[in-house]
XYZ file of C-alpha atoms in Angstrom:
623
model
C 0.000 0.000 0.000
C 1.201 3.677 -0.601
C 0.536 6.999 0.344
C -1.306 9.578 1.831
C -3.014 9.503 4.678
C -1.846 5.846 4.869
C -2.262 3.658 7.975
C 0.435 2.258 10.085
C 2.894 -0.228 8.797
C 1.372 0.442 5.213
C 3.889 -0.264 2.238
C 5.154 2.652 0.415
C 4.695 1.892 -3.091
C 6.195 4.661 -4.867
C 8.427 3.582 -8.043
C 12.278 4.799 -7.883
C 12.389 8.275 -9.352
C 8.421 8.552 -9.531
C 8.147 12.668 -10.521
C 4.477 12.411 -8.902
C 4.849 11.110 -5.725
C 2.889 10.069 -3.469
C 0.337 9.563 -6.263
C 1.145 7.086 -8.892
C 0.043 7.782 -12.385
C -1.038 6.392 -15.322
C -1.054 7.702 -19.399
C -4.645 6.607 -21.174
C -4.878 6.774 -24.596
C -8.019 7.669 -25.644
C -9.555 8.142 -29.489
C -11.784 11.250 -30.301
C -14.973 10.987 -31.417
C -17.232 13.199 -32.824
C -15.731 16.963 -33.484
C -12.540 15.218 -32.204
C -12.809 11.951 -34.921
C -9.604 10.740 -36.394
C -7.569 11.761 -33.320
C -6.375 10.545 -30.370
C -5.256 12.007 -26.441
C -3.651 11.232 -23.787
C -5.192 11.762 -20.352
C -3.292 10.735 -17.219
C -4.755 8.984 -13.788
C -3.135 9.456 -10.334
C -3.992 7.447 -7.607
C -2.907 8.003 -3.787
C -4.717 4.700 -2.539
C -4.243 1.917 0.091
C -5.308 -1.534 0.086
C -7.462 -2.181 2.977
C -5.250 -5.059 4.210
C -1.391 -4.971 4.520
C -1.012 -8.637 3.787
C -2.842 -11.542 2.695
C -2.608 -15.519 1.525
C -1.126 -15.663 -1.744
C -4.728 -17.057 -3.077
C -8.427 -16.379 -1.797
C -7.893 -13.305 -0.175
C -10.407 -10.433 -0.646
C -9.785 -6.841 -0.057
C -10.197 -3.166 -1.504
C -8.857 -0.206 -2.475
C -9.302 2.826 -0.117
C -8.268 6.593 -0.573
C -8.748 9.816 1.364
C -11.277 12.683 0.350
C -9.952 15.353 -1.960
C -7.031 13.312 -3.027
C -7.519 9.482 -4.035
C -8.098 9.651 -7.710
C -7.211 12.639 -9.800
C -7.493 13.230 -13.271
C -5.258 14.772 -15.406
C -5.881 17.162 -19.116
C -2.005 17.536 -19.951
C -1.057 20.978 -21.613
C -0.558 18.858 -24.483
C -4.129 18.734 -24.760
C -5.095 21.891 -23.669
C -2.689 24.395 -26.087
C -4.517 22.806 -29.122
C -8.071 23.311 -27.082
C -7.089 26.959 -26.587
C -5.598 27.643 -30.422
C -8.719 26.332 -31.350
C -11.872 27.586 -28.702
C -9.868 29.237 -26.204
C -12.944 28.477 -23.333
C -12.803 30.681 -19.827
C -13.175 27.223 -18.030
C -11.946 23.542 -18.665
C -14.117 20.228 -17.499
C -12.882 16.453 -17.394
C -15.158 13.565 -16.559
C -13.439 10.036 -16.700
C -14.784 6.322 -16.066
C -11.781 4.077 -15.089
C -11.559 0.314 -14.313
C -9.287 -0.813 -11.156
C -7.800 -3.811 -11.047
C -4.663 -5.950 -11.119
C -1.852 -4.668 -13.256
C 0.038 -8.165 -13.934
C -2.437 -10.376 -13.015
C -1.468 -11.258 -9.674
C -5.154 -10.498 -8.112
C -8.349 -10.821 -9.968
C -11.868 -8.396 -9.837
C -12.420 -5.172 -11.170
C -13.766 -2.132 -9.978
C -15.440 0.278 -12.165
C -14.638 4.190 -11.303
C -16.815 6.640 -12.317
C -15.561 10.536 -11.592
C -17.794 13.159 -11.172
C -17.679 16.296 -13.810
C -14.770 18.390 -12.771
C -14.358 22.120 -13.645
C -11.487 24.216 -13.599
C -10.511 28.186 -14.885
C -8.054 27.726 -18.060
C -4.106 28.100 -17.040
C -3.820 28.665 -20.475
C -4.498 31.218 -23.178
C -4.445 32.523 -26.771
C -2.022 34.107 -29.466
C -3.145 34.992 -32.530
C -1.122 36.871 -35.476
C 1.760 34.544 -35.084
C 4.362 33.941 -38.116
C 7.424 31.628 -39.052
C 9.147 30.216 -41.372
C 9.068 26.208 -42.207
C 12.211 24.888 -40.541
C 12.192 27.341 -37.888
C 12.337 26.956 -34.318
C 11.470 30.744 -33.976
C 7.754 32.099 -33.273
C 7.392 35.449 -33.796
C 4.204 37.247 -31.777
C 3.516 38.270 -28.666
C 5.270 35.875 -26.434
C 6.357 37.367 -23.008
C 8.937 35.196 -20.554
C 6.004 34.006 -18.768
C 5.403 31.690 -21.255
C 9.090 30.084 -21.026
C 8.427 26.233 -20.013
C 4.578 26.303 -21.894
C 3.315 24.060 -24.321
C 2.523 26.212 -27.669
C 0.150 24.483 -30.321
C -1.602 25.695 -33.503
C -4.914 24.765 -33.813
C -5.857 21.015 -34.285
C -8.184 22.182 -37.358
C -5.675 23.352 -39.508
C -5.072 22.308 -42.270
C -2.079 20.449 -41.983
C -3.452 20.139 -37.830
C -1.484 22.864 -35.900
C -0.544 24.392 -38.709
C 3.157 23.238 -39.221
C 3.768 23.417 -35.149
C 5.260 20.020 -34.160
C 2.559 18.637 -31.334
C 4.354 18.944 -27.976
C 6.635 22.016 -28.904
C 7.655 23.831 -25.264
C 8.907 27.187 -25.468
C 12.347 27.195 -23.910
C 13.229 30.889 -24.275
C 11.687 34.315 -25.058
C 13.503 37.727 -26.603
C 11.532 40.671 -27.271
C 8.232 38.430 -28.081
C 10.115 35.989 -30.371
C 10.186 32.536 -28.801
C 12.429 29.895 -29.645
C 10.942 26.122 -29.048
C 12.257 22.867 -28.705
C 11.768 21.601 -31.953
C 11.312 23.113 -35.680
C 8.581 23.710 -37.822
C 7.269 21.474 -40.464
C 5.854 24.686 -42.750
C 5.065 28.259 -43.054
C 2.756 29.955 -40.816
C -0.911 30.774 -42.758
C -1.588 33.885 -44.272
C -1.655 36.812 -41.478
C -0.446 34.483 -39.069
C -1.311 31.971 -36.845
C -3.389 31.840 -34.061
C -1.578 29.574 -31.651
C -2.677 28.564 -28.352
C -0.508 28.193 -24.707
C -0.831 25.829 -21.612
C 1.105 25.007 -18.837
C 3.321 21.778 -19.669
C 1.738 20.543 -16.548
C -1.817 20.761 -18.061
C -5.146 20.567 -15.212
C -5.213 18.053 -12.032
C -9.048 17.712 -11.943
C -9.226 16.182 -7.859
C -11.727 13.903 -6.940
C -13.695 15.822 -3.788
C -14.381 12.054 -2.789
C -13.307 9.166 -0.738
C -12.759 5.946 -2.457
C -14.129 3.053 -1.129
C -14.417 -0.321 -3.674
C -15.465 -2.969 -1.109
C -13.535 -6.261 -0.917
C -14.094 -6.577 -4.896
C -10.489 -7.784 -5.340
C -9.245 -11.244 -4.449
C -5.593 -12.398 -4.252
C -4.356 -14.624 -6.991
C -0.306 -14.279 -6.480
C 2.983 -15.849 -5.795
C 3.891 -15.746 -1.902
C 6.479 -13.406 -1.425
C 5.144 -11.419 -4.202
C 2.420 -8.601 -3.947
C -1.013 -8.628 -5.265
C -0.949 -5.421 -7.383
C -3.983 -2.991 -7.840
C -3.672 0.430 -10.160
C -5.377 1.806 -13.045
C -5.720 -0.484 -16.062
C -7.975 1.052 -18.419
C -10.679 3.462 -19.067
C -13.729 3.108 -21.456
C -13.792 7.263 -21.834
C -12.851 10.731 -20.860
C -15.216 13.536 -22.123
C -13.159 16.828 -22.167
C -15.688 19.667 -21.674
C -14.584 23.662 -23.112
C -17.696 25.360 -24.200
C -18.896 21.786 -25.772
C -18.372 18.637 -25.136
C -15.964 16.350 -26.838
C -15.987 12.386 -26.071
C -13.120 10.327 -26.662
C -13.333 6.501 -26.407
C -12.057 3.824 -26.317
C -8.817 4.011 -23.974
C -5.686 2.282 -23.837
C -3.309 1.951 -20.724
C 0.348 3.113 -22.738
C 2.079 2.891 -19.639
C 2.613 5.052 -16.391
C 3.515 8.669 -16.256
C 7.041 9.365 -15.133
C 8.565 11.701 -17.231
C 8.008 14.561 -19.555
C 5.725 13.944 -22.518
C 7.459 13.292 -25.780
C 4.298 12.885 -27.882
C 1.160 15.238 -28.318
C -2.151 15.274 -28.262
C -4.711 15.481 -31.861
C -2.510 13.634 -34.007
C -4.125 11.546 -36.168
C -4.789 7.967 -34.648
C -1.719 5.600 -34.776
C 0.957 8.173 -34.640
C 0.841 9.032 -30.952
C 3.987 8.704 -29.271
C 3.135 8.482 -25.635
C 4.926 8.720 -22.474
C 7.100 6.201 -20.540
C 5.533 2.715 -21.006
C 6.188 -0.227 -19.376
C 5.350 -3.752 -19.777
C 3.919 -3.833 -16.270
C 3.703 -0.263 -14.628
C 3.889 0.139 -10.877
C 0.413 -0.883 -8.792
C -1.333 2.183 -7.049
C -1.703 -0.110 -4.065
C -0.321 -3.871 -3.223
C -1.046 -6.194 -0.684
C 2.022 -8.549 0.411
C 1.348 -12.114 -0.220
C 2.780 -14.228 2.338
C 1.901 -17.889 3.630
C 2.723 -19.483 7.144
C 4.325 -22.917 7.353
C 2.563 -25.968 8.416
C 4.066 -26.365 12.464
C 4.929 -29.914 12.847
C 3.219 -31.834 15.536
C 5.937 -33.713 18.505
C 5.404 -37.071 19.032
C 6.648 -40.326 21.421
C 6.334 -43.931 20.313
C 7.476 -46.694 22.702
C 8.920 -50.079 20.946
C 10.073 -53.047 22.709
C 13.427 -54.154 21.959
C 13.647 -55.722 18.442
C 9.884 -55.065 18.211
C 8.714 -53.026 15.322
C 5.990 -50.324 14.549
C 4.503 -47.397 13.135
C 3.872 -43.514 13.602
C 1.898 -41.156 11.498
C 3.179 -37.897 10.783
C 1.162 -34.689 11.773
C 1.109 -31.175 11.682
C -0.821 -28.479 12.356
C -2.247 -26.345 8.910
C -0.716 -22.990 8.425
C -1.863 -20.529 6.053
C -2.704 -23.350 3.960
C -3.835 -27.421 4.656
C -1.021 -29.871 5.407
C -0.405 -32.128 2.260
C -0.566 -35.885 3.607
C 1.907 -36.628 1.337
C 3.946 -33.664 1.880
C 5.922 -34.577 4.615
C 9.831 -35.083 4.298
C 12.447 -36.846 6.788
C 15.079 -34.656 7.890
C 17.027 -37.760 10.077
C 18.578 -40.416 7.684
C 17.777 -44.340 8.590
C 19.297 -45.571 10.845
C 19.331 -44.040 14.035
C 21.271 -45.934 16.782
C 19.428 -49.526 16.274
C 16.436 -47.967 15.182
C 15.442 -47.974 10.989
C 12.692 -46.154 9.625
C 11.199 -45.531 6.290
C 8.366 -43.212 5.349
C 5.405 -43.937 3.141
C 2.670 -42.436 1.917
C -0.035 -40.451 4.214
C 2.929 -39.732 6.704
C 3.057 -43.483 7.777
C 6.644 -44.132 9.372
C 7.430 -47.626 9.523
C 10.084 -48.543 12.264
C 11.911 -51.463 13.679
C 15.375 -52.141 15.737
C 17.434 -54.326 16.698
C 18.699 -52.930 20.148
C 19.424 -55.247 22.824
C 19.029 -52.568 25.999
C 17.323 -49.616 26.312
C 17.956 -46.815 23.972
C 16.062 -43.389 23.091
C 16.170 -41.978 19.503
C 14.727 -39.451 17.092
C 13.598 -38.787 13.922
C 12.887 -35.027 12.266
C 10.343 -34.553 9.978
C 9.279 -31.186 7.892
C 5.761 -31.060 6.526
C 4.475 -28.923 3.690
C 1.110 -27.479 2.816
C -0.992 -27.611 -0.200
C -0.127 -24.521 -2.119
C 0.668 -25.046 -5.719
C 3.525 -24.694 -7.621
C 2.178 -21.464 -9.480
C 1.375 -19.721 -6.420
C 4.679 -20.541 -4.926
C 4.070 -23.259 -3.100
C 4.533 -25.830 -1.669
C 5.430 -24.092 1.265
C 7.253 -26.185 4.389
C 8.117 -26.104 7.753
C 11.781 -25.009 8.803
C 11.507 -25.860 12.342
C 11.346 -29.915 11.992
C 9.536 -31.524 14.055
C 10.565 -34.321 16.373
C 9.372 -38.171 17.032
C 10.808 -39.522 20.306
C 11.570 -42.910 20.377
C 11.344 -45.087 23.081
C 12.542 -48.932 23.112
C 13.030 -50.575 26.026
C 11.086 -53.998 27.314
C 9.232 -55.525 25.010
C 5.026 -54.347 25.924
C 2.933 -56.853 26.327
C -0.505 -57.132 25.034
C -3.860 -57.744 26.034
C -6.806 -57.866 23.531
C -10.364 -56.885 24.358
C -13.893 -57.484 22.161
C -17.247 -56.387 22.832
C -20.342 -58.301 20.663
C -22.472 -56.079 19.607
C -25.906 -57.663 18.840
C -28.791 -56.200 16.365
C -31.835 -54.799 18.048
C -35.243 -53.326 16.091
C -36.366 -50.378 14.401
C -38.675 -48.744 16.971
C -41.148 -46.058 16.501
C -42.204 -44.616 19.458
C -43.496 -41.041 21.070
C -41.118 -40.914 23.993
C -37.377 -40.923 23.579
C -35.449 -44.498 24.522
C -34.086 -42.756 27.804
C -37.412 -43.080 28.918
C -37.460 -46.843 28.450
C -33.803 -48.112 28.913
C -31.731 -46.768 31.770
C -28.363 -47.170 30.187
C -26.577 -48.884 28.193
C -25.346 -50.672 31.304
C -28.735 -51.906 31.505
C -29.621 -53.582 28.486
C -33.230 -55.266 29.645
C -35.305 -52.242 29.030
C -37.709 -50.642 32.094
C -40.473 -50.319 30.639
C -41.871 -49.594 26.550
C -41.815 -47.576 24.201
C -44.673 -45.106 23.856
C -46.915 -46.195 20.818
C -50.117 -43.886 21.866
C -48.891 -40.340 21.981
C -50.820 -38.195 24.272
C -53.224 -35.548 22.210
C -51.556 -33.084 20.862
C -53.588 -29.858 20.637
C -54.420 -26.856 18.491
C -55.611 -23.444 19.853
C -59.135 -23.029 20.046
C -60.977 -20.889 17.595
C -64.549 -18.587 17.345
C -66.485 -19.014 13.816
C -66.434 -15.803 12.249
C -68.437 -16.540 8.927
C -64.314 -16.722 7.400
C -62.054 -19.543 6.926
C -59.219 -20.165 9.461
C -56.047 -21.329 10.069
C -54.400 -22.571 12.814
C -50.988 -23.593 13.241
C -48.694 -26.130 16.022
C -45.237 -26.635 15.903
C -44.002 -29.949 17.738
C -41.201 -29.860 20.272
C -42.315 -27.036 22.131
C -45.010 -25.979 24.241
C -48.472 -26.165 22.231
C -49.986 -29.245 22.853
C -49.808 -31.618 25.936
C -46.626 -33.291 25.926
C -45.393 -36.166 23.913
C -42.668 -38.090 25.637
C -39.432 -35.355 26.445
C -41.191 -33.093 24.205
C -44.582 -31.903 22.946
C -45.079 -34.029 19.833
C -42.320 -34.926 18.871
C -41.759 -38.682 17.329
C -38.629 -40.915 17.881
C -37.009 -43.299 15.485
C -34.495 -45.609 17.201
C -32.762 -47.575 14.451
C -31.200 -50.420 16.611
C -30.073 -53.121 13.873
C -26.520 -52.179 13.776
C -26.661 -52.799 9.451
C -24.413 -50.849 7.674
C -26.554 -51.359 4.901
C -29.776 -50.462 6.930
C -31.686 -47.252 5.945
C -35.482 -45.936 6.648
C -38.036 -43.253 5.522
C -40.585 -42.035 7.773
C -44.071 -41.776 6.357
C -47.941 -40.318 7.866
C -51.201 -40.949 6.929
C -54.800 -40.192 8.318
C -56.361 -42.813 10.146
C -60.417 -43.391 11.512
C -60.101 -42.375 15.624
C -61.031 -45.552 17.616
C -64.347 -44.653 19.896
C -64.172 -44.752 22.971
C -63.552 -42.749 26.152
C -60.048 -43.373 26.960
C -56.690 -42.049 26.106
C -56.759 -41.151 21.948
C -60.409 -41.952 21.345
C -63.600 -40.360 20.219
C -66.093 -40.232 22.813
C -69.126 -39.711 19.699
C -70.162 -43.206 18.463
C -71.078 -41.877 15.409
C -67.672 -41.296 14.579
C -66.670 -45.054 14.696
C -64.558 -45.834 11.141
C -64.605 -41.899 9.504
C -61.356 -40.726 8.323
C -61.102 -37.465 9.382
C -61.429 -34.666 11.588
C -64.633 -36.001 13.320
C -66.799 -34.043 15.718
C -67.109 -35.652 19.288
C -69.721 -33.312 20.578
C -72.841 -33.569 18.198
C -73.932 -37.113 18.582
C -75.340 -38.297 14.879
C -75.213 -34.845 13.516
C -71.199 -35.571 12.850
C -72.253 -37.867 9.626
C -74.780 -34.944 8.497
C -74.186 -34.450 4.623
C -75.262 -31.469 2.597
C -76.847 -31.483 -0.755
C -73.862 -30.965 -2.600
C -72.052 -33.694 -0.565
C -70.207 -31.567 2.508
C -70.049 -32.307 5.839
C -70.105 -29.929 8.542
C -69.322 -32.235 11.022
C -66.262 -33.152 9.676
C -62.520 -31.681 8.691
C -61.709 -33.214 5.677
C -57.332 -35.203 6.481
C -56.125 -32.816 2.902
C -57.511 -29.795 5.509
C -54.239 -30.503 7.334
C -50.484 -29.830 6.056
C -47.559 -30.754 7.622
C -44.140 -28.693 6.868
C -41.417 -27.116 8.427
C -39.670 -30.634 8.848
C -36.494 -31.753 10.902
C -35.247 -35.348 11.740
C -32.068 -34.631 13.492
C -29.966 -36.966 15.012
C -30.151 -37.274 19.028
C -27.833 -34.435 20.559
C -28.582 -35.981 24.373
C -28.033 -39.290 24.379
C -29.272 -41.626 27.422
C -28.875 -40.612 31.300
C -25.754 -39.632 32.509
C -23.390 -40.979 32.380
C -23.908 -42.796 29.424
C -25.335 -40.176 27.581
C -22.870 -39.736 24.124
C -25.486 -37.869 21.315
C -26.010 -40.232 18.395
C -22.785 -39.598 16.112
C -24.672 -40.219 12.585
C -25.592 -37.122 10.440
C -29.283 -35.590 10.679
C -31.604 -37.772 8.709
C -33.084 -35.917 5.444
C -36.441 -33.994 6.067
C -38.502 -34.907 2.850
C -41.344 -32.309 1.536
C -44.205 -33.011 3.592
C -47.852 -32.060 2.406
C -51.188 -32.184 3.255
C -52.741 -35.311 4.441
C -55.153 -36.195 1.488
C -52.660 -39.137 1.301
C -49.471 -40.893 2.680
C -47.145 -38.428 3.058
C -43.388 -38.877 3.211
C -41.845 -37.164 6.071
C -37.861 -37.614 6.512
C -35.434 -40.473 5.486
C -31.876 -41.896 6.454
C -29.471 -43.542 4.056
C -27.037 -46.784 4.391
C -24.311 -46.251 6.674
C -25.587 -43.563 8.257
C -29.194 -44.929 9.516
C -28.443 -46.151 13.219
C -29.539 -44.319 16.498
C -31.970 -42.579 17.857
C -33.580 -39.484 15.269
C -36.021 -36.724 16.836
C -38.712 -35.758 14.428
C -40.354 -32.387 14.388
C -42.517 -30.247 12.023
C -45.105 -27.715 12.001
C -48.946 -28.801 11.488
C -51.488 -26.197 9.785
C -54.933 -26.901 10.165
C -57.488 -25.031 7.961
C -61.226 -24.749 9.091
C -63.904 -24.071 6.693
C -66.718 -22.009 7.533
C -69.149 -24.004 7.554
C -67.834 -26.440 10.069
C -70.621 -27.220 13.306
C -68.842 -26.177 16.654
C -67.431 -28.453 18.514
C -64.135 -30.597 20.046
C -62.818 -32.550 16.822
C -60.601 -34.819 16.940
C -58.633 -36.689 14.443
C -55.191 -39.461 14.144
C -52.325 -39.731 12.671
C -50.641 -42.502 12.120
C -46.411 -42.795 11.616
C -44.509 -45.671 9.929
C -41.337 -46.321 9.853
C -39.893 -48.808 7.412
């Protein structure tokens, strides 16, 4: 990073020599277009920006460009532009507006940002000879001229006929006696009849400033070499319109290079033949981040052998800037050491054996590298090694242990298996699991002559409570197959009549399929003409949605309570219960344990509905 108003530890970028410093600045040229066609001019670009970050990963790091008010980007009309303007219009006041792209000037960061400048005005420095005569071959202007014109850019106008009138573009007067001046080059012709009129401007030309901060937003992303910068600067334009009593466009640009030194071309010569300022094949960045990457830190180790026993150890380290490569480790200690011989393989696997008949302790180094690519300047490796310690002494001895592990069922219950099982150092369960869930319960509403909604979301507290939770529905996959897997499905059963737990008190209810109503006796199977009935809430009145199946975060009863280590099961898409509907599934290898299911219920109530307590089942499957 460079520049003003630059914060601390910021990198001055300034080029060797740069004439412009702090700002760094760049030469666009740019073709004319309409009373400018057939021509081209050069407009310069100084920035005075920072990067928003001082250093970054050579790769995926995003940052900006910042600059201060009144200073980040400024514009430039050189007084090779403006001494033709004035021969020609000679205007009391000079505008610039320029749209610039940002972005990496060799590639070593990629995003753009897309400048616009607002419409700068400025009085003209400049001003206006006319009656002016020479000879061709001259470099003697006789007119006018006073010594404050010594070191300004003279310039017939760019409408003569040949343009300027047989004044090289670029001439600078370098001397003035008794209003002759001499310039720096000679004439290519006569001047017209009566003279010329000729126009002046500083060599300098107009800084048009920017009253605004810049601020691009992390649009740029690293994309270099560590121990390189990620460049950002000027690298193109798509116009400048110059502004001097009309308006004159000229587009497209071309970066030529960066501005450090005097011009030695011109402005308004015809397209092709403009010689430019100092170009380089990759000019300086306005701003930089340095690219660095930190080292994967090798992780210690101790292995114990027994005495002409053998082994193995697998490297480790801990990720730097970048991920350890598992194949990017390298032994720094030849084979053997002392008794012990060691070879390394591929994942980091050391194999080791000796032959030592006492007690002996060696070591083995060991760098590790990350995953950084060759054209980002990587791999990059440790320098520190780090250090396996070992240990042979007795021979060990031992001691194998098993565990069988027998299948169980696929349960479906409404209470979670901590409610039946006390542990798995218990395995005769306490009691069952819970295969009548207690009612669960929507608010109550008021007929209002409108349809209504109501809405229940399992797992908290709407609803009387269903096992650990208020609803909710447990899938214990206990079969231990690796191949196992199972969807959970609903569908809308008739409510059994009766009086007790999950029954419809109304007889008349016996066998319907659907939201029946337990308080109106017969009048629950009444059926209007055109087939309705108002005793009823037809099972598609009710959608389920808002599904999760996740895997069991608790566990059993302490202290044998680890959460069930498979992924979440997949919620499927739910629906409205007009048929089966498919609520969550879990694949092969990833099907056993206990799974919580939850979801939200909406209920719609016509109408026309009779009041009264209705009551309804649903019925889960597991397979």
């Amino acid at each position: 990073m460079i520049g003003l108003s630059a914060p601390a530890g910021a990198v001055n970028n300034n080029p060797a020599g740069n004439p412009t410093s702090p700002a760094v600045s760049y030469e666009l040229d740019c073709a004319g277009t309409g009373a400018a066609a057939g021509s081209t001019a050069p407009f310069i670009a100084s920035t005075v920006i920072n990067t928003t970050t001082n250093s970054g990963a050579p790769t995926g790091t995003a940052f900006g460009a910042v600059g201060p008010a009144g200073g980040a980007i400024s514009l430039v009309m050189s007084g090779a532009v403006v001494a033709p303007l004035n021969a020609a219009l000679n205007p009391p006041t000079v505008g610039l507006q320029g749209d610039l792209t940002l972005g990496s000037t060799d590639g070593s960061a990629t995003g753009t940002y897309a400048y616009t400048s607002p419409s700068m005005t400025q009085p003209n420095p400049g001003g206006q000879l006319t009656g002016v005569t020479y000879s061709s071959g001259s470099n003697q202007l006789t007119g006018g001229f006073t010594a404050a014109d010594i070191g300004q850019i003279v310039a017939g106008s760019p409408t003569a006929s040949p343009p300027g009138a047989g004044i090289p573009n670029g001439s600078v007067i370098i001397n003035v006696v008794a209003g002759v001046a001499t310039i720096n080059t000679v004439t290519t012709g006569p001047n017209t009849a009566g003279g010329t009129t000729v126009g002046l401007a500083p060599a300098a030309g107009i800084t048009f400033t920017d009253p605004n901060a810049l601020a691009t937003g992390n649009v740029f992303t690293t994309n270099g070499v560590t121990g390189h910068t990620a460049r950002i600067g000027v690298i193109g334009a798509s116009q400048f319109t110059l502004t001097a009593t009309l308006a004159i466009s000229f587009t497209p640009c071309s970066p030529s290079g960066w501005f450090g030194a005097t011009p030695v071309g011109s402005p308004l010569l015809p397209q092709g033949t403009l010689t430019g300022y100092e170009s380089l094949t990759a000019p300086p960045a306005g701003a930089f981040v340095n690219l660095a990457t930190t080292p994967p830190s090798p992780n210690n180790q101790t292995v114990n052998l027994g005495e002409g026993g053998s082994g193995s150890v697998t490297l480790t380290a801990a990720a730097g800037t970048y991920p350890v490569d598992p194949n990017g480790f390298t032994l720094v200690s030849p084979s053997p050491q002392g008794s012990l011989t060691f070879s390394l393989g591929a994942g980091g696997l050391v194999s080791l054996s000796n032959t030592a008949s006492s007690p002996e302790i060696d070591h083995i180094l060991f760098n590790a590298c990350d995953t950084l690519s060759g054209a980002h300047g990587g791999p990059v490796c440790s320098t520190t090694p780090g250090d396996i310690t070992v240990n042979i002494g007795t021979p060990p001895v031992t001691q194998p242990l098993s565990e069988q592990v027998n299948a169980g069922a696929l349960v479906l219950s409404c209470n979670s298996p901590s409610n039946y099982v006390t542990g798995n150092n218990t395995p005769t369960p306490v009691g069952n699991p819970l295969l009548q869930c207690p009612e669960f319960q929507f608010q109550p509403i008021t007929l209002d002559g409108l349809e209504q909604q109501v809405t229940a979301t399992t797992g908290n507290t709407t609803g009387n409570p269903s096992g650990g939770a208020p609803g909710t529905i447990y899938i214990s996959d206990n079969r231990g197959d690796p191949n196992g897997q199972w969807s959970l499905t609903a569908s809308f059963i008739a409510t059994p009549v009766g009086a007790g737990s999950g029954q419809n008190p109304n007889a008349s209810c016996g066998g319907v399929i659907a939201f029946c109503n337990s308080s109106i006796g017969l009048s629950a199977l009444n059926t209007a003409t055109n087939g309705a009935h108002d005793g009823q809430i037809a099972p598609n009145y009710l959608v389920v949605s808002g599904i999760s199946c996740i895997a069991d975060p608790l566990g059993g009863p302490a202290p044998y309570n680890p959460p069930n280590l498979n992924p979440d099961a997949t919620p499927d898409a739910g629906g409205a219960f007009g048929s089966t509907v498919s609520l969550c599934h879990a694949l092969q290898h990833q099907s056993g344990g206990t799974f919580l299911f939850n979801a939200t219920y909406t209920l719609t109530i016509p109408e026309s509905v009779y009041a009264g307590n209705y009551i309804g089942s649903v019925q889960y499957l597991v397979s």
